[in-house]
């Protein structure tokens, strides 16, 4: 069976050039990057080259890049590294759980120990397109606001937030601004100075690098409390022996992403995504989440009324097509996506939503194959759905 993978926001395949770049660092060049002998110097040089490549992707200085074990750790380091007792933090309701649950932890701490020791968090709403209003950010600022953390691009809808406007508000108020750019890196150009952020998260496996490695951009002069205590790696911002093959892979993925922008890969992906989206929206009782908002070029989130998203994911998987829902499984029950419900979708519609996310490996044929499978599978599931049958009966 031919398999097509359209779940690249979950993870992407490592590009062959990335794998090739990483390979020697598993055996031939195995040194600890902190060792002073030849083996250490060799890997240290590779880590620093990768840092330059990541800095080039972000428009930062190399010294401002801190390597981490991925997006989750970088998000946590930004939040826990800055927020301390008595501080106020501003975030949004549509963040990834790496930010949302870190903020909830700050909040719970406050509940437990009361205002004297904990942090307070404001969760800003989004509009029907999934956008945070910068005016809401401004209004939420208090004298003790220490950090604003608002994502660059949403993982479920691909909606891009007005990060440069938020950066400007933060700078004017003298507040730190962190943005989770895990779903933006490699998909749209990033320039930390244009955004005006102090901290920015990326993750290798979302743009054809390896899993388990990421980076936090930390603007020069930003004092972060480390989360891990140990050696003085990463200028004492992240203790622990560097994951050299992973870091080399992340650096290579950054170089390939820059080359991709120069070739116009992002525009090509957008054209392919747009065809998929246009055709799927021709199916009756469907709709696009995030319509009218700026989006990254690879993502589309579509609801198919009358269908359980999980059932559609499983039915398509049996035919070789991998897609996903934004829904989370909590204690055995499928919960509707917090992102889609925050945008105002009713729970049944949020549960009837599917995310399609493309990667550099996807071809026009992949999309044709998907389009050959989805309409008939949706029709079959709807025929089996009592909700759909009743709705059709009511309408006729
Ligand atoms: N932030 C966003 C927006 C994500 O989509 C993800 C992963 O899905 C993460 C953070 C976490 O990154 P990682 O998987 O590298 O921990």
GROMACS .gro file of C-alpha atoms and ligand atoms in nm:
model
  412
    1UNK     CA    1   0.000   0.000   0.000
    2UNK     CA    2   0.132   0.347  -0.085
    3UNK     CA    3   0.146   0.561   0.229
    4UNK     CA    4   0.110   0.939   0.230
    5UNK     CA    5   0.209   1.138   0.536
    6UNK     CA    6   0.026   1.468   0.588
    7UNK     CA    7   0.099   1.509   0.960
    8UNK     CA    8   0.416   1.716   0.940
    9UNK     CA    9   0.315   1.944   1.228
   10UNK     CA   10   0.347   1.637   1.453
   11UNK     CA   11   0.693   1.558   1.319
   12UNK     CA   12   0.878   1.566   0.987
   13UNK     CA   13   1.106   1.308   0.827
   14UNK     CA   14   1.478   1.391   0.864
   15UNK     CA   15   1.611   1.506   0.526
   16UNK     CA   16   1.888   1.285   0.376
   17UNK     CA   17   2.140   1.573   0.394
   18UNK     CA   18   2.063   1.614   0.766
   19UNK     CA   19   2.118   1.243   0.832
   20UNK     CA   20   2.446   1.253   0.636
   21UNK     CA   21   2.567   1.553   0.837
   22UNK     CA   22   2.482   1.380   1.166
   23UNK     CA   23   2.624   1.035   1.090
   24UNK     CA   24   2.998   1.097   1.160
   25UNK     CA   25   2.913   1.238   1.504
   26UNK     CA   26   2.786   0.901   1.622
   27UNK     CA   27   3.112   0.718   1.561
   28UNK     CA   28   3.407   0.890   1.395
   29UNK     CA   29   3.368   1.221   1.583
   30UNK     CA   30   3.239   1.103   1.917
   31UNK     CA   31   3.416   1.344   2.154
   32UNK     CA   32   3.259   1.529   2.442
   33UNK     CA   33   3.240   1.891   2.326
   34UNK     CA   34   3.375   2.003   2.664
   35UNK     CA   35   3.695   1.793   2.641
   36UNK     CA   36   4.011   1.990   2.566
   37UNK     CA   37   4.179   1.720   2.354
   38UNK     CA   38   4.148   1.669   1.978
   39UNK     CA   39   3.820   1.474   2.002
   40UNK     CA   40   3.655   1.744   2.209
   41UNK     CA   41   3.782   2.026   1.990
   42UNK     CA   42   3.640   1.855   1.684
   43UNK     CA   43   3.290   1.826   1.828
   44UNK     CA   44   3.308   2.172   1.990
   45UNK     CA   45   3.378   2.319   1.645
   46UNK     CA   46   3.079   2.129   1.502
   47UNK     CA   47   2.849   2.256   1.780
   48UNK     CA   48   2.964   2.614   1.720
   49UNK     CA   49   2.912   2.581   1.344
   50UNK     CA   50   2.559   2.459   1.411
   51UNK     CA   51   2.503   2.754   1.644
   52UNK     CA   52   2.603   2.990   1.361
   53UNK     CA   53   2.356   2.816   1.126
   54UNK     CA   54   2.068   2.841   1.375
   55UNK     CA   55   2.156   3.206   1.440
   56UNK     CA   56   2.144   3.269   1.063
   57UNK     CA   57   1.794   3.119   1.049
   58UNK     CA   58   1.675   3.346   1.330
   59UNK     CA   59   1.870   3.664   1.246
   60UNK     CA   60   2.042   3.653   1.585
   61UNK     CA   61   2.399   3.634   1.713
   62UNK     CA   62   2.539   3.285   1.762
   63UNK     CA   63   2.603   3.359   2.131
   64UNK     CA   64   2.227   3.413   2.177
   65UNK     CA   65   2.139   3.054   2.080
   66UNK     CA   66   2.100   2.798   2.362
   67UNK     CA   67   2.062   2.435   2.257
   68UNK     CA   68   1.798   2.231   2.441
   69UNK     CA   69   1.635   1.889   2.420
   70UNK     CA   70   1.351   2.033   2.209
   71UNK     CA   71   1.067   2.280   2.198
   72UNK     CA   72   0.915   2.178   2.531
   73UNK     CA   73   1.236   2.238   2.723
   74UNK     CA   74   1.303   2.569   2.546
   75UNK     CA   75   0.949   2.692   2.628
   76UNK     CA   76   0.989   2.583   2.991
   77UNK     CA   77   1.331   2.747   3.018
   78UNK     CA   78   1.193   3.076   2.886
   79UNK     CA   79   0.901   3.074   3.131
   80UNK     CA   80   1.056   2.933   3.448
   81UNK     CA   81   1.386   3.108   3.370
   82UNK     CA   82   1.217   3.448   3.395
   83UNK     CA   83   0.900   3.430   3.604
   84UNK     CA   84   0.944   3.432   3.978
   85UNK     CA   85   0.729   3.484   4.286
   86UNK     CA   86   0.496   3.781   4.263
   87UNK     CA   87   0.530   3.818   3.887
   88UNK     CA   88   0.246   3.840   3.638
   89UNK     CA   89   0.265   3.654   3.306
   90UNK     CA   90   0.051   3.711   2.994
   91UNK     CA   91  -0.017   3.425   2.753
   92UNK     CA   92  -0.302   3.306   2.528
   93UNK     CA   93  -0.559   3.029   2.545
   94UNK     CA   94  -0.434   2.867   2.222
   95UNK     CA   95  -0.073   2.798   2.319
   96UNK     CA   96   0.080   2.454   2.289
   97UNK     CA   97   0.070   2.260   2.616
   98UNK     CA   98   0.446   2.316   2.654
   99UNK     CA   99   0.357   2.679   2.732
  100UNK     CA  100   0.004   2.635   2.865
  101UNK     CA  101   0.089   2.373   3.125
  102UNK     CA  102   0.407   2.557   3.228
  103UNK     CA  103   0.188   2.865   3.291
  104UNK     CA  104  -0.070   2.654   3.475
  105UNK     CA  105   0.207   2.531   3.700
  106UNK     CA  106   0.302   2.892   3.784
  107UNK     CA  107  -0.065   2.955   3.856
  108UNK     CA  108  -0.113   2.648   4.078
  109UNK     CA  109   0.190   2.750   4.274
  110UNK     CA  110   0.012   3.078   4.344
  111UNK     CA  111  -0.302   2.897   4.457
  112UNK     CA  112  -0.102   2.682   4.692
  113UNK     CA  113   0.105   2.952   4.852
  114UNK     CA  114  -0.112   3.258   4.786
  115UNK     CA  115  -0.003   3.584   4.626
  116UNK     CA  116   0.303   3.623   4.844
  117UNK     CA  117   0.505   3.359   4.663
  118UNK     CA  118   0.336   3.260   4.336
  119UNK     CA  119   0.277   3.402   3.989
  120UNK     CA  120  -0.046   3.518   3.831
  121UNK     CA  121  -0.120   3.434   3.469
  122UNK     CA  122  -0.360   3.606   3.228
  123UNK     CA  123  -0.483   3.384   2.943
  124UNK     CA  124  -0.589   3.607   2.655
  125UNK     CA  125  -0.872   3.498   2.425
  126UNK     CA  126  -0.856   3.479   2.044
  127UNK     CA  127  -1.112   3.587   1.786
  128UNK     CA  128  -1.296   3.357   1.544
  129UNK     CA  129  -0.993   3.351   1.313
  130UNK     CA  130  -0.768   3.240   1.598
  131UNK     CA  131  -0.590   3.574   1.642
  132UNK     CA  132  -0.484   3.742   1.965
  133UNK     CA  133  -0.566   4.115   1.964
  134UNK     CA  134  -0.252   4.319   2.047
  135UNK     CA  135  -0.482   4.573   2.218
  136UNK     CA  136  -0.580   4.295   2.463
  137UNK     CA  137  -0.211   4.235   2.534
  138UNK     CA  138  -0.163   4.604   2.609
  139UNK     CA  139  -0.471   4.615   2.834
  140UNK     CA  140  -0.355   4.308   3.030
  141UNK     CA  141  -0.024   4.464   3.132
  142UNK     CA  142   0.012   4.531   3.506
  143UNK     CA  143   0.292   4.694   3.705
  144UNK     CA  144   0.426   4.346   3.795
  145UNK     CA  145   0.401   4.191   3.443
  146UNK     CA  146   0.734   4.022   3.382
  147UNK     CA  147   0.675   3.815   3.069
  148UNK     CA  148   0.448   3.795   2.766
  149UNK     CA  149   0.452   3.455   2.597
  150UNK     CA  150   0.245   3.433   2.278
  151UNK     CA  151   0.311   3.178   2.006
  152UNK     CA  152   0.426   3.267   1.654
  153UNK     CA  153   0.224   3.005   1.462
  154UNK     CA  154  -0.038   2.769   1.598
  155UNK     CA  155   0.028   2.396   1.564
  156UNK     CA  156  -0.336   2.307   1.487
  157UNK     CA  157  -0.446   2.584   1.252
  158UNK     CA  158  -0.116   2.734   1.132
  159UNK     CA  159  -0.252   3.081   1.220
  160UNK     CA  160   0.030   3.335   1.257
  161UNK     CA  161  -0.004   3.582   1.544
  162UNK     CA  162   0.082   3.955   1.516
  163UNK     CA  163   0.411   3.891   1.696
  164UNK     CA  164   0.589   4.207   1.576
  165UNK     CA  165   0.305   4.423   1.711
  166UNK     CA  166   0.315   4.236   2.042
  167UNK     CA  167   0.695   4.271   2.047
  168UNK     CA  168   0.658   4.647   2.010
  169UNK     CA  169   0.408   4.667   2.297
  170UNK     CA  170   0.636   4.455   2.518
  171UNK     CA  171   0.942   4.667   2.437
  172UNK     CA  172   0.756   4.992   2.510
  173UNK     CA  173   0.643   4.855   2.845
  174UNK     CA  174   0.986   4.709   2.928
  175UNK     CA  175   0.847   4.355   2.954
  176UNK     CA  176   1.016   4.038   2.830
  177UNK     CA  177   0.855   3.881   2.523
  178UNK     CA  178   0.888   3.510   2.443
  179UNK     CA  179   0.739   3.352   2.133
  180UNK     CA  180   0.705   2.979   2.065
  181UNK     CA  181   0.811   2.961   1.699
  182UNK     CA  182   0.822   2.580   1.684
  183UNK     CA  183   0.560   2.575   1.406
  184UNK     CA  184   0.702   2.877   1.225
  185UNK     CA  185   1.070   2.785   1.193
  186UNK     CA  186   1.155   2.661   0.845
  187UNK     CA  187   0.805   2.752   0.722
  188UNK     CA  188   0.821   3.132   0.725
  189UNK     CA  189   1.128   3.355   0.756
  190UNK     CA  190   1.206   3.458   1.115
  191UNK     CA  191   1.397   3.765   1.227
  192UNK     CA  192   1.416   3.810   1.602
  193UNK     CA  193   1.496   4.180   1.563
  194UNK     CA  194   1.192   4.245   1.344
  195UNK     CA  195   0.973   4.058   1.595
  196UNK     CA  196   1.139   4.240   1.882
  197UNK     CA  197   1.129   3.930   2.102
  198UNK     CA  198   1.371   3.855   2.386
  199UNK     CA  199   1.322   3.478   2.368
  200UNK     CA  200   1.214   3.246   2.086
  201UNK     CA  201   1.173   2.870   2.077
  202UNK     CA  202   1.242   2.632   1.787
  203UNK     CA  203   1.243   2.252   1.760
  204UNK     CA  204   1.447   2.046   1.511
  205UNK     CA  205   1.192   1.778   1.429
  206UNK     CA  206   0.930   2.022   1.301
  207UNK     CA  207   1.150   2.129   1.008
  208UNK     CA  208   1.319   1.809   0.893
  209UNK     CA  209   1.583   1.796   1.166
  210UNK     CA  210   1.606   1.526   1.433
  211UNK     CA  211   1.370   1.476   1.729
  212UNK     CA  212   1.496   1.560   2.077
  213UNK     CA  213   1.686   1.877   1.993
  214UNK     CA  214   1.579   2.239   1.985
  215UNK     CA  215   1.699   2.584   2.071
  216UNK     CA  216   1.602   2.890   2.268
  217UNK     CA  217   1.708   3.228   2.136
  218UNK     CA  218   1.795   3.445   2.437
  219UNK     CA  219   1.857   3.813   2.361
  220UNK     CA  220   2.193   3.938   2.491
  221UNK     CA  221   2.151   4.078   2.841
  222UNK     CA  222   1.848   3.862   2.932
  223UNK     CA  223   1.921   3.699   3.265
  224UNK     CA  224   1.765   3.353   3.281
  225UNK     CA  225   1.756   3.138   3.592
  226UNK     CA  226   1.867   2.792   3.467
  227UNK     CA  227   1.631   2.498   3.510
  228UNK     CA  228   1.905   2.235   3.531
  229UNK     CA  229   2.199   2.248   3.765
  230UNK     CA  230   2.525   2.088   3.659
  231UNK     CA  231   2.820   2.193   3.446
  232UNK     CA  232   2.856   2.534   3.284
  233UNK     CA  233   2.748   2.418   2.939
  234UNK     CA  234   2.574   2.663   2.706
  235UNK     CA  235   2.723   2.956   2.902
  236UNK     CA  236   2.561   2.824   3.219
  237UNK     CA  237   2.215   2.854   3.071
  238UNK     CA  238   2.159   2.478   3.014
  239UNK     CA  239   2.371   2.225   3.197
  240UNK     CA  240   2.438   1.883   3.044
  241UNK     CA  241   2.667   1.732   2.783
  242UNK     CA  242   2.560   1.857   2.441
  243UNK     CA  243   2.374   1.617   2.212
  244UNK     CA  244   2.630   1.670   1.936
  245UNK     CA  245   2.474   1.463   1.651
  246UNK     CA  246   2.136   1.622   1.722
  247UNK     CA  247   2.279   1.973   1.732
  248UNK     CA  248   2.468   1.912   1.406
  249UNK     CA  249   2.141   1.789   1.252
  250UNK     CA  250   1.954   2.096   1.378
  251UNK     CA  251   2.222   2.320   1.225
  252UNK     CA  252   2.198   2.140   0.891
  253UNK     CA  253   1.817   2.162   0.895
  254UNK     CA  254   1.851   2.539   0.956
  255UNK     CA  255   2.087   2.573   0.658
  256UNK     CA  256   1.848   2.376   0.437
  257UNK     CA  257   1.554   2.588   0.555
  258UNK     CA  258   1.738   2.907   0.453
  259UNK     CA  259   1.822   2.755   0.112
  260UNK     CA  260   1.455   2.651   0.081
  261UNK     CA  261   1.333   3.009   0.131
  262UNK     CA  262   1.578   3.126  -0.136
  263UNK     CA  263   1.434   2.864  -0.377
  264UNK     CA  264   1.075   2.954  -0.289
  265UNK     CA  265   0.988   2.617  -0.128
  266UNK     CA  266   0.740   2.792   0.101
  267UNK     CA  267   0.542   2.924  -0.196
  268UNK     CA  268   0.540   2.581  -0.358
  269UNK     CA  269   0.408   2.420  -0.040
  270UNK     CA  270   0.140   2.690  -0.011
  271UNK     CA  271   0.022   2.617  -0.367
  272UNK     CA  272  -0.003   2.244  -0.293
  273UNK     CA  273  -0.179   2.307   0.041
  274UNK     CA  274  -0.420   2.550  -0.126
  275UNK     CA  275  -0.522   2.290  -0.385
  276UNK     CA  276  -0.590   2.033  -0.113
  277UNK     CA  277  -0.788   2.289   0.086
  278UNK     CA  278  -0.992   2.413  -0.211
  279UNK     CA  279  -1.095   2.063  -0.312
  280UNK     CA  280  -1.180   1.952   0.043
  281UNK     CA  281  -1.394   2.258   0.100
  282UNK     CA  282  -1.606   2.151  -0.200
  283UNK     CA  283  -1.736   1.864   0.016
  284UNK     CA  284  -2.068   1.968   0.168
  285UNK     CA  285  -2.085   2.088   0.530
  286UNK     CA  286  -1.713   2.155   0.566
  287UNK     CA  287  -1.530   2.469   0.669
  288UNK     CA  288  -1.184   2.609   0.729
  289UNK     CA  289  -1.062   2.710   1.076
  290UNK     CA  290  -0.844   3.018   1.067
  291UNK     CA  291  -1.000   3.153   0.750
  292UNK     CA  292  -0.904   3.515   0.688
  293UNK     CA  293  -0.600   3.503   0.919
  294UNK     CA  294  -0.238   3.486   0.802
  295UNK     CA  295  -0.121   3.123   0.816
  296UNK     CA  296   0.200   2.927   0.768
  297UNK     CA  297   0.204   2.773   0.417
  298UNK     CA  298   0.184   2.405   0.511
  299UNK     CA  299  -0.122   2.375   0.738
  300UNK     CA  300  -0.496   2.354   0.689
  301UNK     CA  301  -0.756   2.262   0.949
  302UNK     CA  302  -1.093   2.159   0.813
  303UNK     CA  303  -1.410   2.044   0.987
  304UNK     CA  304  -1.639   1.782   0.836
  305UNK     CA  305  -1.973   1.820   1.013
  306UNK     CA  306  -2.141   1.500   1.127
  307UNK     CA  307  -1.815   1.310   1.162
  308UNK     CA  308  -1.598   1.204   1.455
  309UNK     CA  309  -1.250   1.325   1.367
  310UNK     CA  310  -1.090   1.022   1.534
  311UNK     CA  311  -1.298   0.786   1.320
  312UNK     CA  312  -1.188   0.968   1.004
  313UNK     CA  313  -0.821   0.959   1.109
  314UNK     CA  314  -0.844   0.581   1.165
  315UNK     CA  315  -1.038   0.516   0.843
  316UNK     CA  316  -0.785   0.716   0.639
  317UNK     CA  317  -0.491   0.550   0.812
  318UNK     CA  318  -0.627   0.210   0.708
  319UNK     CA  319  -0.606   0.336   0.349
  320UNK     CA  320  -0.251   0.471   0.390
  321UNK     CA  321  -0.314   0.838   0.462
  322UNK     CA  322  -0.176   0.985   0.788
  323UNK     CA  323  -0.350   1.298   0.921
  324UNK     CA  324  -0.452   1.406   1.269
  325UNK     CA  325  -0.708   1.574   1.490
  326UNK     CA  326  -0.621   1.842   1.739
  327UNK     CA  327  -0.826   1.656   1.997
  328UNK     CA  328  -0.664   1.522   2.311
  329UNK     CA  329  -0.750   1.200   2.488
  330UNK     CA  330  -0.794   1.264   2.857
  331UNK     CA  331  -0.903   0.987   3.093
  332UNK     CA  332  -1.044   0.777   2.809
  333UNK     CA  333  -1.271   1.050   2.669
  334UNK     CA  334  -1.186   1.249   2.358
  335UNK     CA  335  -1.177   1.616   2.449
  336UNK     CA  336  -1.235   1.875   2.177
  337UNK     CA  337  -0.931   2.084   2.087
  338UNK     CA  338  -0.868   2.376   2.324
  339UNK     CA  339  -0.751   2.579   2.025
  340UNK     CA  340  -1.064   2.530   1.813
  341UNK     CA  341  -1.304   2.578   2.103
  342UNK     CA  342  -1.117   2.899   2.197
  343UNK     CA  343  -1.190   3.015   1.840
  344UNK     CA  344  -1.559   2.962   1.906
  345UNK     CA  345  -1.619   2.625   1.739
  346UNK     CA  346  -1.885   2.426   1.919
  347UNK     CA  347  -1.746   2.102   2.069
  348UNK     CA  348  -1.898   1.868   1.803
  349UNK     CA  349  -1.750   2.078   1.524
  350UNK     CA  350  -1.412   2.092   1.696
  351UNK     CA  351  -1.423   1.711   1.727
  352UNK     CA  352  -1.511   1.688   1.356
  353UNK     CA  353  -1.192   1.875   1.261
  354UNK     CA  354  -0.887   1.735   1.087
  355UNK     CA  355  -0.544   1.892   1.053
  356UNK     CA  356  -0.357   1.836   0.728
  357UNK     CA  357   0.007   1.947   0.743
  358UNK     CA  358   0.251   1.921   0.455
  359UNK     CA  359   0.628   1.884   0.452
  360UNK     CA  360   0.907   1.927   0.199
  361UNK     CA  361   0.878   1.559   0.098
  362UNK     CA  362   0.513   1.586  -0.013
  363UNK     CA  363   0.441   1.588  -0.385
  364UNK     CA  364   0.142   1.688  -0.598
  365UNK     CA  365   0.073   1.313  -0.636
  366UNK     CA  366   0.042   1.280  -0.258
  367UNK     CA  367  -0.232   1.542  -0.265
  368UNK     CA  368  -0.411   1.366  -0.551
  369UNK     CA  369  -0.398   1.042  -0.354
  370UNK     CA  370  -0.541   1.217  -0.048
  371UNK     CA  371  -0.813   1.376  -0.259
  372UNK     CA  372  -0.897   1.035  -0.402
  373UNK     CA  373  -0.956   0.899  -0.050
  374UNK     CA  374  -1.104   1.174   0.166
  375UNK     CA  375  -1.439   1.257  -0.003
  376UNK     CA  376  -1.549   0.892  -0.026
  377UNK     CA  377  -1.438   0.817   0.330
  378UNK     CA  378  -1.625   1.121   0.462
  379UNK     CA  379  -1.938   1.014   0.270
  380UNK     CA  380  -1.914   0.659   0.405
  381UNK     CA  381  -1.873   0.772   0.767
  382UNK     CA  382  -2.157   1.020   0.732
  383UNK     CA  383  -2.384   0.745   0.604
  384UNK     CA  384  -2.309   0.553   0.923
  385UNK     CA  385  -2.364   0.856   1.147
  386UNK     CA  386  -2.706   0.889   1.314
  387UNK     CA  387  -2.633   1.260   1.379
  388UNK     CA  388  -2.565   1.321   1.012
  389UNK     CA  389  -2.866   1.118   0.893
  390UNK     CA  390  -3.095   1.320   1.121
  391UNK     CA  391  -2.942   1.651   1.011
  392UNK     CA  392  -2.990   1.558   0.645
  393UNK     CA  393  -3.348   1.448   0.712
  394UNK     CA  394  -3.419   1.783   0.883
  395UNK     CA  395  -3.275   1.977   0.590
  396UNK     CA  396  -3.481   1.794   0.324
  397LIG     N1  397   0.534   2.422   2.070
  397LIG     C1  398   0.460   2.393   1.964
  397LIG     C2  399   0.379   2.501   1.898
  397LIG     C3  400   0.457   2.263   1.913
  397LIG     O1  401   0.382   2.234   1.806
  397LIG     C4  402   0.534   2.164   1.978
  397LIG     C5  403   0.527   2.022   1.934
  397LIG     O2  404   0.426   1.976   1.887
  397LIG     C6  405   0.611   2.200   2.089
  397LIG     C7  406   0.609   2.331   2.132
  397LIG     C8  407   0.696   2.100   2.162
  397LIG     O3  408   0.814   2.073   2.090
  397LIG     P1  409   0.896   1.937   2.117
  397LIG     O4  410   0.816   1.827   2.054
  397LIG     O5  411   1.027   1.960   2.046
  397LIG     O6  412   0.913   1.925   2.263
   0.00000   0.00000   0.00000
